[in-house]
mmCIF file of C-alpha atoms in Angstrom:
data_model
loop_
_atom_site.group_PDB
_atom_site.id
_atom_site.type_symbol
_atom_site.label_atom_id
_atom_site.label_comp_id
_atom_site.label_asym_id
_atom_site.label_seq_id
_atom_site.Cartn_x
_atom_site.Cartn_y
_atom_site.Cartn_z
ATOM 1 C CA UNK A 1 129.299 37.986 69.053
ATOM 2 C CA UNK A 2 127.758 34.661 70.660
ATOM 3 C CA UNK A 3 130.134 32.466 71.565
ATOM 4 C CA UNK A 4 133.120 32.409 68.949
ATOM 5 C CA UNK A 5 134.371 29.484 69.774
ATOM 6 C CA UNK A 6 130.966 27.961 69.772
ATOM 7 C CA UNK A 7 130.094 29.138 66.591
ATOM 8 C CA UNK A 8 133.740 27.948 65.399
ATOM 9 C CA UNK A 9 133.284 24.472 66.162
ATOM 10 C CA UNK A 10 129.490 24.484 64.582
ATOM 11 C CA UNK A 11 131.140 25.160 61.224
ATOM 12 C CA UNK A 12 133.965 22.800 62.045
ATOM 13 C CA UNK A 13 131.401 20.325 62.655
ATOM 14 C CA UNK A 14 129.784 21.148 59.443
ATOM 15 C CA UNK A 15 132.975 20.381 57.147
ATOM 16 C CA UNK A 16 133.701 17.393 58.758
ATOM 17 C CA UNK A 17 130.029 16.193 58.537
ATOM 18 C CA UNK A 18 130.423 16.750 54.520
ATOM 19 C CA UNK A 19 133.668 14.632 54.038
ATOM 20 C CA UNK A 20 132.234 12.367 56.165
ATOM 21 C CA UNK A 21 129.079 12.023 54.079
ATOM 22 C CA UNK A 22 131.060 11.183 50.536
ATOM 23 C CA UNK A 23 133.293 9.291 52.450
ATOM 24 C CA UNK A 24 130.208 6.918 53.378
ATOM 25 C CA UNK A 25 128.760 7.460 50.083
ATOM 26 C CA UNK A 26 131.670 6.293 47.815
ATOM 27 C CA UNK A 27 132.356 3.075 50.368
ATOM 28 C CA UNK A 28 128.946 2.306 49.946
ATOM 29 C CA UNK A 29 129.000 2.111 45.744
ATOM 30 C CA UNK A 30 132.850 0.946 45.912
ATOM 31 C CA UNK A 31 132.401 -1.293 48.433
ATOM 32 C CA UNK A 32 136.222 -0.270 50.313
ATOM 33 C CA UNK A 33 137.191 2.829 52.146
ATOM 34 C CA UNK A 34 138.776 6.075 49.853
ATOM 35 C CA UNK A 35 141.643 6.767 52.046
ATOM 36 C CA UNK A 36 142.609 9.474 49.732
ATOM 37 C CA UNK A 37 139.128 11.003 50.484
ATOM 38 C CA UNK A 38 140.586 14.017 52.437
ATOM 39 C CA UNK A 39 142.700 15.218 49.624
ATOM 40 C CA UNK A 40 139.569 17.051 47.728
ATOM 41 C CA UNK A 41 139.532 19.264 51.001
ATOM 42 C CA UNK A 42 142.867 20.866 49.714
ATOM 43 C CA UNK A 43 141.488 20.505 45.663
ATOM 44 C CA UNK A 44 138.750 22.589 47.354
ATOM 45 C CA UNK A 45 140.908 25.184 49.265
ATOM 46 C CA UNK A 46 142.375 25.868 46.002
ATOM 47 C CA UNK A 47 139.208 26.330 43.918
ATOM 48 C CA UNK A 48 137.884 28.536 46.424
ATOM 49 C CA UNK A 49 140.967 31.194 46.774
ATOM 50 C CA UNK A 50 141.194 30.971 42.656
ATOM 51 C CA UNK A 51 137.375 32.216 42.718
ATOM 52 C CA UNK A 52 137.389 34.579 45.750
ATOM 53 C CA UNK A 53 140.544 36.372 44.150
ATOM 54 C CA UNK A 54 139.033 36.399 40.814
ATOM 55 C CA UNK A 55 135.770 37.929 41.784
ATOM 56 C CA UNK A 56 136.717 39.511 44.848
ATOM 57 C CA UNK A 57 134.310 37.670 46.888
ATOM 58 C CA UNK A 58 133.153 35.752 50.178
ATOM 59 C CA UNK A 59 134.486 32.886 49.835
ATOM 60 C CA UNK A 60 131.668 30.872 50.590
ATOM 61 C CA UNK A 61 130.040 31.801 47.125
ATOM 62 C CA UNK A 62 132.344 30.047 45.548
ATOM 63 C CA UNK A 63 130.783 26.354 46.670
ATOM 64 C CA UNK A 64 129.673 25.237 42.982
ATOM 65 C CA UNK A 65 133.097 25.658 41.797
ATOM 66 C CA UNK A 66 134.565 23.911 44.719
ATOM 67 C CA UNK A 67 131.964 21.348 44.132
ATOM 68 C CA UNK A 68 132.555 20.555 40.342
ATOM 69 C CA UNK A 69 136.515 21.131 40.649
ATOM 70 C CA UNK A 70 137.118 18.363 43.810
ATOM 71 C CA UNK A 71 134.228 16.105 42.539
ATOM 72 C CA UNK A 72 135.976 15.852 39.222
ATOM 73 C CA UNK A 73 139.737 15.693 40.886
ATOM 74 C CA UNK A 74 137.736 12.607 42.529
ATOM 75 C CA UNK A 75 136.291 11.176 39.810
ATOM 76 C CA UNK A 76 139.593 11.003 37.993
ATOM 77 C CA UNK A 77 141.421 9.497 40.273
ATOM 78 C CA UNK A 78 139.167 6.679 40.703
ATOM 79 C CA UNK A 79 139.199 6.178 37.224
ATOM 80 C CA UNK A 80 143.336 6.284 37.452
ATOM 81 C CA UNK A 81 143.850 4.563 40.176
ATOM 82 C CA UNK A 82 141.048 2.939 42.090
ATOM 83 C CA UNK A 83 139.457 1.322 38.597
ATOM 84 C CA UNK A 84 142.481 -0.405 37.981
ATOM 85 C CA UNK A 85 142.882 -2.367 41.390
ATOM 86 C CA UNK A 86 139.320 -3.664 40.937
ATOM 87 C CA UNK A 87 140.035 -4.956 37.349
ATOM 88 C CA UNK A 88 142.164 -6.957 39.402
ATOM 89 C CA UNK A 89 140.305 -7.814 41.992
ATOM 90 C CA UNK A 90 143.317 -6.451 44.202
ATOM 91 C CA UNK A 91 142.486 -6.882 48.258
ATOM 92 C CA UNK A 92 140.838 -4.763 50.195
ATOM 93 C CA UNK A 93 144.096 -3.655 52.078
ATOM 94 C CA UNK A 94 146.055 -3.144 48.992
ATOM 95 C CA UNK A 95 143.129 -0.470 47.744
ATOM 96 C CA UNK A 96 144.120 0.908 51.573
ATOM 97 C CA UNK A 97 147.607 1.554 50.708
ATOM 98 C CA UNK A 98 147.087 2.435 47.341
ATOM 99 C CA UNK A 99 144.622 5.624 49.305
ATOM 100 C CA UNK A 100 147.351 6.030 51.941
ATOM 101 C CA UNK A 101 150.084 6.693 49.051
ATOM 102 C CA UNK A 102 148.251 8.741 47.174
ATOM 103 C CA UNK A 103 147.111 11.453 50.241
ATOM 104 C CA UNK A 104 151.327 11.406 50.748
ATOM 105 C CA UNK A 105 151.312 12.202 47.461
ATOM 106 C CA UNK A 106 148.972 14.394 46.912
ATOM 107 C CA UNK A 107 149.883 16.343 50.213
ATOM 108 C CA UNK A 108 152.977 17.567 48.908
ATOM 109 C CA UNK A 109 151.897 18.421 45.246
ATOM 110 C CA UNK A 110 149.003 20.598 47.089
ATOM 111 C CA UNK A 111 151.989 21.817 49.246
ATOM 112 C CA UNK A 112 154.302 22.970 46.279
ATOM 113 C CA UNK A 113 152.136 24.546 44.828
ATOM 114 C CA UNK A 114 151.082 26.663 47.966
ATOM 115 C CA UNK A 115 153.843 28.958 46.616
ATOM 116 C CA UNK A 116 153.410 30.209 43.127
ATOM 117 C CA UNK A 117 149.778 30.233 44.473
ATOM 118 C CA UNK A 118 150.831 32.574 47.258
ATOM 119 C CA UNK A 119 152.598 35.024 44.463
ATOM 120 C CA UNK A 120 149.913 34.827 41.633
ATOM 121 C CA UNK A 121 147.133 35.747 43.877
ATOM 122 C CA UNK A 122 148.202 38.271 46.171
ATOM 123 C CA UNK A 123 145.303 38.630 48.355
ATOM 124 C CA UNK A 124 144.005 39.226 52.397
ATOM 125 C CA UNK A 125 142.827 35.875 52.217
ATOM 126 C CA UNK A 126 146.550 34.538 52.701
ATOM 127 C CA UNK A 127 148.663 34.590 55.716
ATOM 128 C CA UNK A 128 152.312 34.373 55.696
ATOM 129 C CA UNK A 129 154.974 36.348 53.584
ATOM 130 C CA UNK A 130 155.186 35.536 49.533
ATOM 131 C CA UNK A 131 158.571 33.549 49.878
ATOM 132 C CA UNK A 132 159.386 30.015 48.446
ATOM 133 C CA UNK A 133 158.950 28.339 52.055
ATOM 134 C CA UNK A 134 155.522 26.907 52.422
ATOM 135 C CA UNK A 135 155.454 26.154 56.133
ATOM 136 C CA UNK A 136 154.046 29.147 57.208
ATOM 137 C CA UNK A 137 151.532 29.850 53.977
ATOM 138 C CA UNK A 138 147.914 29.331 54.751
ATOM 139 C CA UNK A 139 144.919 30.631 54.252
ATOM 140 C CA UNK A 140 142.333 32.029 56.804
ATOM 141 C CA UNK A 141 139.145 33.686 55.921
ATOM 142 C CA UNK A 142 137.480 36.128 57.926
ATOM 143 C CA UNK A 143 133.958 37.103 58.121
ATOM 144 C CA UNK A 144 132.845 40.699 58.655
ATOM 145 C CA UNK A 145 133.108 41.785 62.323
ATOM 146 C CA UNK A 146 130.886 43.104 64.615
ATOM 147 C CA UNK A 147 127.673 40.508 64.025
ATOM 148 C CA UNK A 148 126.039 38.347 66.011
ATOM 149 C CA UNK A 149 125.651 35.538 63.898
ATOM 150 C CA UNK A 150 128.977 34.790 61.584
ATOM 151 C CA UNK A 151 127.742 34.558 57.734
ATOM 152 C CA UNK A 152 129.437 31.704 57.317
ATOM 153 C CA UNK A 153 127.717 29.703 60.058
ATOM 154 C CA UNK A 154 124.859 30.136 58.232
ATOM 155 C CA UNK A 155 126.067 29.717 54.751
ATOM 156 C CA UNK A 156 127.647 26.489 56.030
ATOM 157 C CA UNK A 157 124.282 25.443 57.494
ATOM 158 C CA UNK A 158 122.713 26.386 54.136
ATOM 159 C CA UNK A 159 124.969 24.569 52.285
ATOM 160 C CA UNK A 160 124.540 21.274 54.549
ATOM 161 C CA UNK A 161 120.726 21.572 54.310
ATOM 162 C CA UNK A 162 120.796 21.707 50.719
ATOM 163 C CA UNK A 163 123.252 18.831 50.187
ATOM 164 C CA UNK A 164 121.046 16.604 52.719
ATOM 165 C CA UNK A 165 118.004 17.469 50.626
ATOM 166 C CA UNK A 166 119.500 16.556 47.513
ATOM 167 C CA UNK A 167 120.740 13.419 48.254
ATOM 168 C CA UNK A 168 117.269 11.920 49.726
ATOM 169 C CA UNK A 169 116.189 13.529 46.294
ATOM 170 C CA UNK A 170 118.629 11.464 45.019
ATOM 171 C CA UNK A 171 117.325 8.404 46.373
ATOM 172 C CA UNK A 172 114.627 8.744 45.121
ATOM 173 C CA UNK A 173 114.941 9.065 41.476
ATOM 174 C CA UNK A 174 115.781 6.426 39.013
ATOM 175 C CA UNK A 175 119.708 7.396 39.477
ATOM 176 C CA UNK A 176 119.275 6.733 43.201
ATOM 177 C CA UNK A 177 117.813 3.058 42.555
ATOM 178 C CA UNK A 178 120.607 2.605 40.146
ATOM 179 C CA UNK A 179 123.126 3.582 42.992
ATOM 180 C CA UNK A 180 121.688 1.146 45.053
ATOM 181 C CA UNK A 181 121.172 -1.750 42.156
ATOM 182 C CA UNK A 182 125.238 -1.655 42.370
ATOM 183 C CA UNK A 183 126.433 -1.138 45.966
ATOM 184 C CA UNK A 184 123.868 -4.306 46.989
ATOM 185 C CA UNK A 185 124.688 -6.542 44.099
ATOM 186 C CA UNK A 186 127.180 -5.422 41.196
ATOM 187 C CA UNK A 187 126.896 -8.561 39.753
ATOM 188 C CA UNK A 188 123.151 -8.229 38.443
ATOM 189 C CA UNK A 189 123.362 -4.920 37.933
ATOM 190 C CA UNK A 190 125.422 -6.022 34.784
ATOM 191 C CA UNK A 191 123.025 -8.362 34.097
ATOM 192 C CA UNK A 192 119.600 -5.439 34.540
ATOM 193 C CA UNK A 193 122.096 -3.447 31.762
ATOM 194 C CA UNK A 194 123.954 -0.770 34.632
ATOM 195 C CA UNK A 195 127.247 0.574 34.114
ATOM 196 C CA UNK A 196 128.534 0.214 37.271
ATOM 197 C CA UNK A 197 131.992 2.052 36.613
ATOM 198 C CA UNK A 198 129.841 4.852 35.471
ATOM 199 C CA UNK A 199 127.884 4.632 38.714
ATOM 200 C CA UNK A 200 130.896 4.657 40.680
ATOM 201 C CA UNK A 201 132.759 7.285 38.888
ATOM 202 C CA UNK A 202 129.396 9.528 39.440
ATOM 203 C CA UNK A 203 129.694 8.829 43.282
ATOM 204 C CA UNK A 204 132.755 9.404 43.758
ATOM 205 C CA UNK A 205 132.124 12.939 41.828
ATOM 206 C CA UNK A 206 129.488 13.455 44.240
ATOM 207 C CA UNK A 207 131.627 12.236 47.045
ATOM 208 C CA UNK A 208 134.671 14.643 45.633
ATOM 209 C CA UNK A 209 132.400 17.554 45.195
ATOM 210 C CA UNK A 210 131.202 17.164 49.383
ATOM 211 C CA UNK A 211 134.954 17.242 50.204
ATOM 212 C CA UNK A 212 135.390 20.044 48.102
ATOM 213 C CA UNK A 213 132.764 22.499 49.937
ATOM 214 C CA UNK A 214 134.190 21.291 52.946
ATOM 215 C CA UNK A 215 137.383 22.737 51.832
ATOM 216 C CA UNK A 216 135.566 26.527 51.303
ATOM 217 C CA UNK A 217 134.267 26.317 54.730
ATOM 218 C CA UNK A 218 137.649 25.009 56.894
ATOM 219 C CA UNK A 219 140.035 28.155 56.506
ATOM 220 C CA UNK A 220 137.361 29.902 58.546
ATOM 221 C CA UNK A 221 137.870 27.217 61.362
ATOM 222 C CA UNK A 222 141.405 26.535 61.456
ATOM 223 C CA UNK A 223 144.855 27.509 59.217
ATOM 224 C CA UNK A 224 143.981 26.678 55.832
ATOM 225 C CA UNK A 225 147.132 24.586 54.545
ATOM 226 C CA UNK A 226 146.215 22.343 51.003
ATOM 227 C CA UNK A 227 148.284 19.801 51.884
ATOM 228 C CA UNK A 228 148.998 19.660 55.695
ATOM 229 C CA UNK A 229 145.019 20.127 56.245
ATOM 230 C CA UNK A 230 144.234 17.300 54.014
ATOM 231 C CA UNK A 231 146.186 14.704 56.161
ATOM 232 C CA UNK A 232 145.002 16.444 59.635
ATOM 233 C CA UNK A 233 141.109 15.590 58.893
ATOM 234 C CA UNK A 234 142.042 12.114 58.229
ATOM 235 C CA UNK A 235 141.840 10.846 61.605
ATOM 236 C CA UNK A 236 138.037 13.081 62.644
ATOM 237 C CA UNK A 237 136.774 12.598 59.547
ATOM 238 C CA UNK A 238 137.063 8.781 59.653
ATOM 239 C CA UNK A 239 135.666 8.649 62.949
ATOM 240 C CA UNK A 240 132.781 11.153 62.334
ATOM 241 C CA UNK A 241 132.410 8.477 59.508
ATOM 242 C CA UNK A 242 132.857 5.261 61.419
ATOM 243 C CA UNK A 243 131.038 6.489 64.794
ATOM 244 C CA UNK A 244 127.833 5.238 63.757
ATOM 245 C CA UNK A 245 128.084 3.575 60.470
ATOM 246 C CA UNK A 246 125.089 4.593 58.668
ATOM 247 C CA UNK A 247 124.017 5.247 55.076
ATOM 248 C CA UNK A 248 121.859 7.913 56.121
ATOM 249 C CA UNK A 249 123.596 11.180 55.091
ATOM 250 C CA UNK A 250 121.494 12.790 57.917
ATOM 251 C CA UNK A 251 123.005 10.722 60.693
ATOM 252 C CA UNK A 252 126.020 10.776 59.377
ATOM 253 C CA UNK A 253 126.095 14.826 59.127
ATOM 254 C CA UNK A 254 125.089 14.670 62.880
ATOM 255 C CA UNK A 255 128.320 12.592 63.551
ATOM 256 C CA UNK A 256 130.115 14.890 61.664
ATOM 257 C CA UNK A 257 128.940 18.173 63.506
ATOM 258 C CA UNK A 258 129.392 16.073 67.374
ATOM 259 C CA UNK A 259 132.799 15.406 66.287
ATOM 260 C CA UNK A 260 133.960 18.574 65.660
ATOM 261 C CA UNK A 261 132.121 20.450 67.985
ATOM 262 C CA UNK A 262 132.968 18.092 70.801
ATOM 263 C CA UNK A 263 137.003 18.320 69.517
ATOM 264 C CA UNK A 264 137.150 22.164 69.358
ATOM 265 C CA UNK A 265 135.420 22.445 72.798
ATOM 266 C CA UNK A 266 137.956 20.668 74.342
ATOM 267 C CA UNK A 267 140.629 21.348 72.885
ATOM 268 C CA UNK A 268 139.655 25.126 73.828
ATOM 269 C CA UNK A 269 138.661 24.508 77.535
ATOM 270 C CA UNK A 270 141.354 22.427 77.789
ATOM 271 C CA UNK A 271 144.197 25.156 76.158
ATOM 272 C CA UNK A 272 142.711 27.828 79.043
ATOM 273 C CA UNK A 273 142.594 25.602 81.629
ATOM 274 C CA UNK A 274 145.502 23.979 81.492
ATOM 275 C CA UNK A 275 147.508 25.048 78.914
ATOM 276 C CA UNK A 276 148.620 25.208 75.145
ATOM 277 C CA UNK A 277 150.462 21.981 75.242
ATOM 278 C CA UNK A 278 146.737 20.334 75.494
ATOM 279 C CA UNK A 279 146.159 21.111 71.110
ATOM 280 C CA UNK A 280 149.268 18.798 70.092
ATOM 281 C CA UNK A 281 147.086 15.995 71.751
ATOM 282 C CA UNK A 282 143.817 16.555 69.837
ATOM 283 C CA UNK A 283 143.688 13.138 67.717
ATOM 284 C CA UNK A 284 143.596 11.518 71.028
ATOM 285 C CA UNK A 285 139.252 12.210 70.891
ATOM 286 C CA UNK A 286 139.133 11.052 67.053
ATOM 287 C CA UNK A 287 141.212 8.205 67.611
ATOM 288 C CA UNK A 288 138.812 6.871 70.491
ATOM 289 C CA UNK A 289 135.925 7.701 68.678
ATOM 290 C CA UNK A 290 136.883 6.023 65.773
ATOM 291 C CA UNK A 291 138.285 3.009 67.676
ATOM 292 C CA UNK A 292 134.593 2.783 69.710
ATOM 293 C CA UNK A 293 133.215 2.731 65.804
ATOM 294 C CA UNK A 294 135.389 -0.122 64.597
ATOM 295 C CA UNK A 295 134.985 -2.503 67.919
ATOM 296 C CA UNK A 296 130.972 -1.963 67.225
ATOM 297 C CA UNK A 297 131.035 -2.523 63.706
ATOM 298 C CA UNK A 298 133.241 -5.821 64.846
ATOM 299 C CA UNK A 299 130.708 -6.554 67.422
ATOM 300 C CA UNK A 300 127.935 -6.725 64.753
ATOM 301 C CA UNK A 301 130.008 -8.711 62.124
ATOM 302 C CA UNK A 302 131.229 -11.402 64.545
ATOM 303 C CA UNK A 303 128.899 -14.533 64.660
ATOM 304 C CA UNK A 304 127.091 -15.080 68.028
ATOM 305 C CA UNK A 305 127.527 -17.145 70.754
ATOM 306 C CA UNK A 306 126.003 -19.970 70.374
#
């Protein structure tokens, strides 16, 4: 096999590139930051074991559902939560810890029901005995042994191509200019005859639905937990997000896959070269990436010198 590891933190890089894309792509429409985002990566864990048991398949062929099932757990929470606090024009930072509740909320619901999961779908996919305790439940999928190239590497890649294609498809059809019409200027938008809560709710399906593929592709990287994952990607997702700041899914796809890759490779080196201990520090890199994003993006906002 060429380079495991290698080939781990490609698809690693992959996932975190797709959460980071919706992430950038509901800010954009919303104008604010989903910090709940990272949730539909455990909505799409779920969909993907309910499938692959089902049908007794890969688990990457079960994208669409993981798609449709975490866009829509999205889309509904906006509507619940998120649509509310702009009715009333809540702050910015109040939306922020409105996000930051709900992914401590929604961590333990996807951990509870880890269990009755665990005993309804008895299946290889799962690792960890069938009791009530969830700490040691996950999920990790395997691909067939003995090939160069792992299948899902490629189905990941596939997968990425195709969502980067259809999004600059997106842009541009007429549902693209409407997306735009209401992240630049909400307020004419209304005027032109746009619904921009439909808009919204439609990105933030789309953004849902990214986060839920991710979710089909991450138990073949790391331990699959719903709920302990979800909070873990926070910290490399947001700075795959944040590195560069751009609205171009491409770019920000690239972030995503030199964040990961660049995170697993040392972490890796750095476990068999110095030692174990060296994994319980790996949101130091994210951290600093993400803080190198934020001082830039200050940079650019702050008036010059005169």
């Amino acid at each position: 096999m060429v380079g495991g590891a290698f080939q781990v933190s490609l698809t690693f890089g992959v996932s975190l590139g797709l959460l980071a894309i919706g992430l950038r792509f509901s800010e954009r429409v919303s104008g604010y930051l989903n910090l709940a985002h990272t949730l539909t990566l455990g909505v799409g864990m779920v969909a993907t074991v309910t499938v692959s048991y089902a049908f007794g398949s890969q688990p990457y062929f079960a994208v669409p559902v993981a798609f449709v099932v975490a866009g829509s757990f999205n889309a509904i929470i906006y509507h619940v939560f998120f649509r509310r606090m702009e009715k009333r024009r809540s702050p910015e930072a109040l939306i922020g810890l409105m996000g930051l509740g709900l992914v401590l909320v929604g961590k333990n619901a996807l951990s509870i029901i880890t269990g009755p999961m665990r005993r309804l779908f008895d299946s290889p996919l799962w690792c960890g005995p069938a009791t009530i305790s969830v700490s040691n439940m996950h999920l990790h999928f395997r691909d067939p042994s003995g090939l160069i190239i792992k299948p899902s590497v490629i189905a990941a890649f596939i997968v990425l191509g195709l969502v980067l294609s259809g999004l600059l498809y997106l842009e541009k059809t007429s549902s693209g200019i409407i997306i735009r019409a209401v992240s630049e200027n909400e307020g004419l938008s209304v005027v032109l005859g746009v619904n921009p809560v439909k808009v919204k709710a439609l990105a933030w399906f789309i953004a849902g639905g990214l986060g839920g593929v991710a979710g089909t592709f991450y138990p073949y990287v790391s331990k699959g937990y719903f709920g302990r994952s979800s909070t873990y990607v926070v910290l490399p997702v947001f700075a795959a997000a944040m590195l560069f700041e751009s609205d171009r899914p491409w770019i920000t796809a690239l972030s995503g896959l030199f964040v990961g890759m660049l995170n697993i490779s040392l972490i890796d080196w750095g476990q068999s070269i110095i030692g174990v201990w060296v994994g319980e520090y790996q949101f130091v890199l994210p951290l600093k990436l993400l803080a190198m994003g934020m001082i830039r993006k200050s940079m650019r906002a702050s008036p010059r010198a005169q």
